PDB file of C-alpha atoms in Angstrom:
ATOM      1  CA  MET A   1      -8.937 -25.228 -20.335  1.00  0.00           C
ATOM      2  CA  GLN A   2      -8.988 -26.979 -23.691  1.00  0.00           C
ATOM      3  CA  GLY A   3      -9.480 -24.952 -26.846  1.00  0.00           C
ATOM      4  CA  GLU A   4      -9.794 -26.105 -30.442  1.00  0.00           C
ATOM      5  CA  GLY A   5      -7.385 -28.847 -31.480  1.00  0.00           C
ATOM      6  CA  GLY A   6      -6.523 -29.699 -27.848  1.00  0.00           C
ATOM      7  CA  ALA A   7      -4.576 -26.446 -27.273  1.00  0.00           C
ATOM      8  CA  VAL A   8      -4.830 -24.873 -23.866  1.00  0.00           C
ATOM      9  CA  ALA A   9      -7.098 -21.829 -24.149  1.00  0.00           C
ATOM     10  CA  GLU A  10      -6.480 -18.674 -22.171  1.00  0.00           C
ATOM     11  CA  PRO A  11      -9.107 -18.304 -19.455  1.00  0.00           C
ATOM     12  CA  ASP A  12     -11.378 -15.269 -19.604  1.00  0.00           C
ATOM     13  CA  PRO A  13     -10.037 -13.357 -16.604  1.00  0.00           C
ATOM     14  CA  ALA A  14     -13.094 -11.093 -16.327  1.00  0.00           C
ATOM     15  CA  GLU A  15     -15.358 -14.138 -16.013  1.00  0.00           C
ATOM     16  CA  LEU A  16     -13.030 -15.705 -13.439  1.00  0.00           C
ATOM     17  CA  ILE A  17     -12.943 -12.513 -11.375  1.00  0.00           C
ATOM     18  CA  THR A  18     -16.746 -12.285 -11.554  1.00  0.00           C
ATOM     19  CA  ALA A  19     -17.020 -15.890 -10.330  1.00  0.00           C
ATOM     20  CA  ILE A  20     -14.652 -15.116  -7.463  1.00  0.00           C
ATOM     21  CA  ALA A  21     -16.538 -11.931  -6.570  1.00  0.00           C
ATOM     22  CA  SER A  22     -20.016 -13.434  -6.724  1.00  0.00           C
ATOM     23  CA  ARG A  23     -19.485 -16.821  -5.096  1.00  0.00           C
ATOM     24  CA  LYS A  24     -15.844 -17.038  -3.953  1.00  0.00           C
ATOM     25  CA  ASP A  25     -15.311 -19.712  -6.626  1.00  0.00           C
ATOM     26  CA  ARG A  26     -12.097 -21.525  -5.681  1.00  0.00           C
ATOM     27  CA  GLU A  27     -11.729 -23.225  -9.070  1.00  0.00           C
ATOM     28  CA  ALA A  28     -11.919 -19.844 -10.787  1.00  0.00           C
ATOM     29  CA  PHE A  29      -9.247 -18.558  -8.413  1.00  0.00           C
ATOM     30  CA  VAL A  30      -6.985 -21.552  -9.086  1.00  0.00           C
ATOM     31  CA  SER A  31      -7.337 -20.957 -12.846  1.00  0.00           C
ATOM     32  CA  LEU A  32      -6.611 -17.261 -12.436  1.00  0.00           C
ATOM     33  CA  PHE A  33      -3.655 -18.008 -10.151  1.00  0.00           C
ATOM     34  CA  GLU A  34      -2.136 -20.629 -12.457  1.00  0.00           C
ATOM     35  CA  PHE A  35      -2.431 -18.320 -15.435  1.00  0.00           C
ATOM     36  CA  TYR A  36      -1.331 -15.017 -13.882  1.00  0.00           C
ATOM     37  CA  ALA A  37       1.196 -15.918 -11.144  1.00  0.00           C
ATOM     38  CA  PRO A  38       4.029 -16.795 -13.557  1.00  0.00           C
ATOM     39  CA  ARG A  39       3.197 -13.829 -15.813  1.00  0.00           C
ATOM     40  CA  ILE A  40       3.222 -11.368 -12.898  1.00  0.00           C
ATOM     41  CA  LYS A  41       6.481 -12.854 -11.617  1.00  0.00           C
ATOM     42  CA  GLY A  42       8.072 -12.472 -15.065  1.00  0.00           C
ATOM     43  CA  PHE A  43       6.760  -8.917 -15.404  1.00  0.00           C
ATOM     44  CA  LEU A  44       8.266  -7.944 -12.065  1.00  0.00           C
ATOM     45  CA  MET A  45      11.597  -9.671 -12.735  1.00  0.00           C
ATOM     46  CA  ARG A  46      11.897  -7.883 -16.091  1.00  0.00           C
ATOM     47  CA  GLY A  47      11.512  -4.667 -14.068  1.00  0.00           C
ATOM     48  CA  GLY A  48      14.492  -5.590 -11.886  1.00  0.00           C
ATOM     49  CA  THR A  49      12.734  -7.278  -8.961  1.00  0.00           C
ATOM     50  CA  SER A  50      14.523 -10.282  -7.471  1.00  0.00           C
ATOM     51  CA  GLU A  51      13.012 -13.709  -8.177  1.00  0.00           C
ATOM     52  CA  GLU A  52      12.042 -14.293  -4.539  1.00  0.00           C
ATOM     53  CA  LEU A  53      10.427 -10.872  -4.123  1.00  0.00           C
ATOM     54  CA  ALA A  54       8.680 -11.181  -7.502  1.00  0.00           C
ATOM     55  CA  GLU A  55       7.173 -14.492  -6.415  1.00  0.00           C
ATOM     56  CA  ASP A  56       6.010 -12.987  -3.103  1.00  0.00           C
ATOM     57  CA  ILE A  57       4.428 -10.005  -4.840  1.00  0.00           C
ATOM     58  CA  ALA A  58       2.760 -12.250  -7.435  1.00  0.00           C
ATOM     59  CA  GLN A  59       1.156 -14.281  -4.654  1.00  0.00           C
ATOM     60  CA  GLU A  60       0.176 -11.151  -2.744  1.00  0.00           C
ATOM     61  CA  THR A  61      -1.323  -9.687  -5.929  1.00  0.00           C
ATOM     62  CA  LEU A  62      -3.549 -12.678  -6.453  1.00  0.00           C
ATOM     63  CA  LEU A  63      -4.601 -12.659  -2.810  1.00  0.00           C
ATOM     64  CA  VAL A  64      -5.652  -9.030  -3.277  1.00  0.00           C
ATOM     65  CA  VAL A  65      -7.626 -10.141  -6.356  1.00  0.00           C
ATOM     66  CA  TRP A  66      -9.333 -12.801  -4.210  1.00  0.00           C
ATOM     67  CA  ARG A  67     -10.189 -10.308  -1.452  1.00  0.00           C
ATOM     68  CA  LYS A  68     -11.091  -7.375  -3.705  1.00  0.00           C
ATOM     69  CA  ALA A  69     -12.667  -9.154  -6.696  1.00  0.00           C
ATOM     70  CA  GLU A  70     -15.986  -7.395  -6.120  1.00  0.00           C
ATOM     71  CA  THR A  71     -14.289  -4.022  -6.664  1.00  0.00           C
ATOM     72  CA  TYR A  72     -13.254  -4.912 -10.219  1.00  0.00           C
ATOM     73  CA  LYS A  73     -15.109  -2.773 -12.767  1.00  0.00           C
ATOM     74  CA  PRO A  74     -14.773  -4.204 -16.303  1.00  0.00           C
ATOM     75  CA  GLU A  75     -16.008  -0.933 -17.796  1.00  0.00           C
ATOM     76  CA  LYS A  76     -13.008   0.907 -16.299  1.00  0.00           C
ATOM     77  CA  ALA A  77     -10.185  -1.484 -17.217  1.00  0.00           C
ATOM     78  CA  GLY A  78      -9.516  -4.911 -18.619  1.00  0.00           C
ATOM     79  CA  ALA A  79      -8.956  -7.690 -16.098  1.00  0.00           C
ATOM     80  CA  SER A  80      -5.273  -8.076 -17.019  1.00  0.00           C
ATOM     81  CA  THR A  81      -4.707  -4.345 -16.671  1.00  0.00           C
ATOM     82  CA  TRP A  82      -6.402  -4.365 -13.262  1.00  0.00           C
ATOM     83  CA  ILE A  83      -4.341  -7.336 -12.051  1.00  0.00           C
ATOM     84  CA  PHE A  84      -1.016  -5.980 -13.316  1.00  0.00           C
ATOM     85  CA  THR A  85      -1.809  -2.565 -11.811  1.00  0.00           C
ATOM     86  CA  ILE A  86      -2.291  -4.241  -8.436  1.00  0.00           C
ATOM     87  CA  ALA A  87       1.085  -5.973  -8.876  1.00  0.00           C
ATOM     88  CA  ARG A  88       2.820  -2.729  -9.871  1.00  0.00           C
ATOM     89  CA  ASN A  89       1.335  -0.880  -6.893  1.00  0.00           C
ATOM     90  CA  LEU A  90       2.367  -3.640  -4.491  1.00  0.00           C
ATOM     91  CA  ARG A  91       5.919  -3.516  -5.892  1.00  0.00           C
ATOM     92  CA  ILE A  92       6.003   0.271  -5.391  1.00  0.00           C
ATOM     93  CA  ASP A  93       4.608  -0.047  -1.860  1.00  0.00           C
ATOM     94  CA  ARG A  94       7.199  -2.702  -1.012  1.00  0.00           C
ATOM     95  CA  SER A  95       9.990  -0.502  -2.419  1.00  0.00           C
ATOM     96  CA  ARG A  96       8.861   2.478  -0.364  1.00  0.00           C
ATOM     97  CA  ARG A  97       8.526   0.397   2.787  1.00  0.00           C
ATOM     98  CA  ASP A  98      12.018  -1.058   2.270  1.00  0.00           C
ATOM     99  CA  ALA A  99      13.454   2.412   1.627  1.00  0.00           C
ATOM    100  CA  ARG A 100      11.851   3.690   4.849  1.00  0.00           C
ATOM    101  CA  LYS A 101      13.357   0.771   6.770  1.00  0.00           C
ATOM    102  CA  ARG A 102      16.788   1.457   5.272  1.00  0.00           C
ATOM    103  CA  GLY A 103      16.406   5.136   6.187  1.00  0.00           C
ATOM    104  CA  HIS A 104      15.571   4.270   9.783  1.00  0.00           C
ATOM    105  CA  ILE A 105      18.548   1.920  10.009  1.00  0.00           C
ATOM    106  CA  LEU A 106      20.840   4.616   8.599  1.00  0.00           C
ATOM    107  CA  TYR A 107      19.440   7.214  10.997  1.00  0.00           C
ATOM    108  CA  GLU A 108      19.836   4.886  13.974  1.00  0.00           C
ATOM    109  CA  ALA A 109      23.419   4.131  12.952  1.00  0.00           C
ATOM    110  CA  VAL A 110      24.307   7.830  12.767  1.00  0.00           C
ATOM    111  CA  GLU A 111      22.538   8.885  15.960  1.00  0.00           C
ATOM    112  CA  PRO A 112      25.065   9.214  18.792  1.00  0.00           C
ATOM    113  CA  ASP A 113      24.566   7.201  21.939  1.00  0.00           C
ATOM    114  CA  GLY A 114      24.798   8.739  25.334  1.00  0.00           C
ATOM    115  CA  PRO A 115      22.687  10.234  28.052  1.00  0.00           C
ATOM    116  CA  GLU A 116      20.232  12.893  27.057  1.00  0.00           C
ATOM    117  CA  ARG A 117      20.771  16.319  28.471  1.00  0.00           C
ATOM    118  CA  PRO A 118      17.903  17.672  30.597  1.00  0.00           C
ATOM    119  CA  ASP A 119      17.447  20.590  28.180  1.00  0.00           C
ATOM    120  CA  ASP A 120      17.029  18.136  25.293  1.00  0.00           C
ATOM    121  CA  VAL A 121      14.443  16.141  27.233  1.00  0.00           C
ATOM    122  CA  LEU A 122      12.458  19.285  28.065  1.00  0.00           C
ATOM    123  CA  GLU A 123      12.633  20.520  24.471  1.00  0.00           C
ATOM    124  CA  SER A 124      11.506  17.122  23.200  1.00  0.00           C
ATOM    125  CA  VAL A 125       8.505  17.105  25.556  1.00  0.00           C
ATOM    126  CA  GLN A 126       7.601  20.647  24.501  1.00  0.00           C
ATOM    127  CA  ASP A 127       7.852  19.673  20.821  1.00  0.00           C
ATOM    128  CA  GLU A 128       5.646  16.640  21.409  1.00  0.00           C
ATOM    129  CA  ASP A 129       3.062  18.835  23.129  1.00  0.00           C
ATOM    130  CA  ARG A 130       3.097  21.323  20.232  1.00  0.00           C
ATOM    131  CA  VAL A 131       2.648  18.528  17.687  1.00  0.00           C
ATOM    132  CA  ARG A 132      -0.124  16.913  19.757  1.00  0.00           C
ATOM    133  CA  ASP A 133      -1.942  20.272  19.971  1.00  0.00           C
ATOM    134  CA  ALA A 134      -1.498  20.884  16.239  1.00  0.00           C
ATOM    135  CA  LEU A 135      -2.863  17.433  15.413  1.00  0.00           C
ATOM    136  CA  GLN A 136      -6.006  18.146  17.427  1.00  0.00           C
ATOM    137  CA  VAL A 137      -6.982  21.022  15.121  1.00  0.00           C
ATOM    138  CA  LEU A 138      -6.924  18.805  12.036  1.00  0.00           C
ATOM    139  CA  PRO A 139     -10.232  17.574  10.616  1.00  0.00           C
ATOM    140  CA  ALA A 140     -10.911  13.941  11.580  1.00  0.00           C
ATOM    141  CA  ASP A 141     -10.461  12.624   8.023  1.00  0.00           C
ATOM    142  CA  GLN A 142      -7.017  14.244   7.682  1.00  0.00           C
ATOM    143  CA  LEU A 143      -5.949  13.101  11.151  1.00  0.00           C
ATOM    144  CA  ARG A 144      -6.962   9.507  10.348  1.00  0.00           C
ATOM    145  CA  VAL A 145      -4.828   9.302   7.176  1.00  0.00           C
ATOM    146  CA  LEU A 146      -1.849  10.824   9.019  1.00  0.00           C
ATOM    147  CA  GLN A 147      -2.191   8.283  11.818  1.00  0.00           C
ATOM    148  CA  LEU A 148      -2.343   5.391   9.366  1.00  0.00           C
ATOM    149  CA  SER A 149       0.521   6.743   7.265  1.00  0.00           C
ATOM    150  CA  PHE A 150       3.023   7.985   9.824  1.00  0.00           C
ATOM    151  CA  PHE A 151       2.194   6.114  13.013  1.00  0.00           C
ATOM    152  CA  ASP A 152       1.086   2.781  11.540  1.00  0.00           C
ATOM    153  CA  GLY A 153       3.501   2.920   8.576  1.00  0.00           C
ATOM    154  CA  ARG A 154       0.829   2.134   5.972  1.00  0.00           C
ATOM    155  CA  SER A 155       1.246   3.017   2.315  1.00  0.00           C
ATOM    156  CA  HIS A 156      -1.205   5.363   0.657  1.00  0.00           C
ATOM    157  CA  SER A 157      -2.763   2.502  -1.305  1.00  0.00           C
ATOM    158  CA  GLU A 158      -3.204   0.438   1.878  1.00  0.00           C
ATOM    159  CA  ILE A 159      -4.924   3.417   3.498  1.00  0.00           C
ATOM    160  CA  ALA A 160      -7.192   3.865   0.470  1.00  0.00           C
ATOM    161  CA  ASP A 161      -8.167   0.189   0.651  1.00  0.00           C
ATOM    162  CA  GLU A 162      -8.764   0.262   4.402  1.00  0.00           C
ATOM    163  CA  LEU A 163     -10.816   3.475   4.374  1.00  0.00           C
ATOM    164  CA  GLU A 164     -12.457   2.562   1.050  1.00  0.00           C
ATOM    165  CA  ILE A 165     -11.643   5.921  -0.508  1.00  0.00           C
ATOM    166  CA  PRO A 166      -9.780   6.790  -3.720  1.00  0.00           C
ATOM    167  CA  LEU A 167      -5.987   6.907  -3.607  1.00  0.00           C
ATOM    168  CA  GLY A 168      -6.047  10.543  -4.770  1.00  0.00           C
ATOM    169  CA  THR A 169      -8.225  11.450  -1.784  1.00  0.00           C
ATOM    170  CA  VAL A 170      -5.706   9.881   0.590  1.00  0.00           C
ATOM    171  CA  LYS A 171      -2.868  11.847  -1.002  1.00  0.00           C
ATOM    172  CA  SER A 172      -4.870  15.091  -0.892  1.00  0.00           C
ATOM    173  CA  ARG A 173      -5.716  14.618   2.786  1.00  0.00           C
ATOM    174  CA  VAL A 174      -2.081  13.966   3.669  1.00  0.00           C
ATOM    175  CA  ARG A 175      -0.959  17.027   1.696  1.00  0.00           C
ATOM    176  CA  LEU A 176      -3.621  19.268   3.281  1.00  0.00           C
ATOM    177  CA  ALA A 177      -2.862  17.972   6.776  1.00  0.00           C
ATOM    178  CA  MET A 178       0.880  18.515   6.342  1.00  0.00           C
ATOM    179  CA  ALA A 179       0.273  22.052   5.036  1.00  0.00           C
ATOM    180  CA  ARG A 180      -1.897  22.831   8.063  1.00  0.00           C
ATOM    181  CA  LEU A 181       0.745  21.385  10.417  1.00  0.00           C
ATOM    182  CA  ARG A 182       3.476  23.450   8.747  1.00  0.00           C
ATOM    183  CA  GLU A 183       1.322  26.533   9.157  1.00  0.00           C
ATOM    184  CA  THR A 184       0.657  25.766  12.820  1.00  0.00           C
ATOM    185  CA  LEU A 185       4.156  24.617  13.793  1.00  0.00           C
ATOM    186  CA  GLY A 186       6.307  26.604  11.403  1.00  0.00           C
ATOM    187  CA  GLU A 187       8.376  25.432   8.453  1.00  0.00           C
ATOM    188  CA  GLY A 188      10.343  22.805  10.407  1.00  0.00           C
ATOM    189  CA  VAL A 189       7.709  20.118   9.702  1.00  0.00           C
TER     190      VAL A 189
END
């Protein structure tokens, strides 16, 4: 975009997002991408993210903008704030997912190999039955967020996007469900 004196003018991100939301305007997306991708990458790298991961998250951020442009509310936040918040949340989600993977690898490395004792198998089956029964008493909305979080490995923000509910609601449902499970199963949960 040319400004006065031939200088490149900063695009109006709110207008670009509106164009993307209303008519899936590819030119608006290209402008938004060209302007924000390097800035998001730099922002993430200044926060300690590797160059490769920062580039991936920058691209993922702008794809979220493309898919979720109609959810942008200019009265709630500026376009840049909205975009950088998406990037920050994606970085946090990626960190948590990586930490979970590292935890599983560590757990698998520590777990001894060998045949299971019959008593252990029976106890495991009984525990599974108790958990299954406890899950059935949960309200459907709480059960759904637990399934997405623990069984599907989704982050809270991914669940909020998928169910189209606020992030705080997802967190509250998980907390309430876990409290009910603790009450039903005992403190070992």
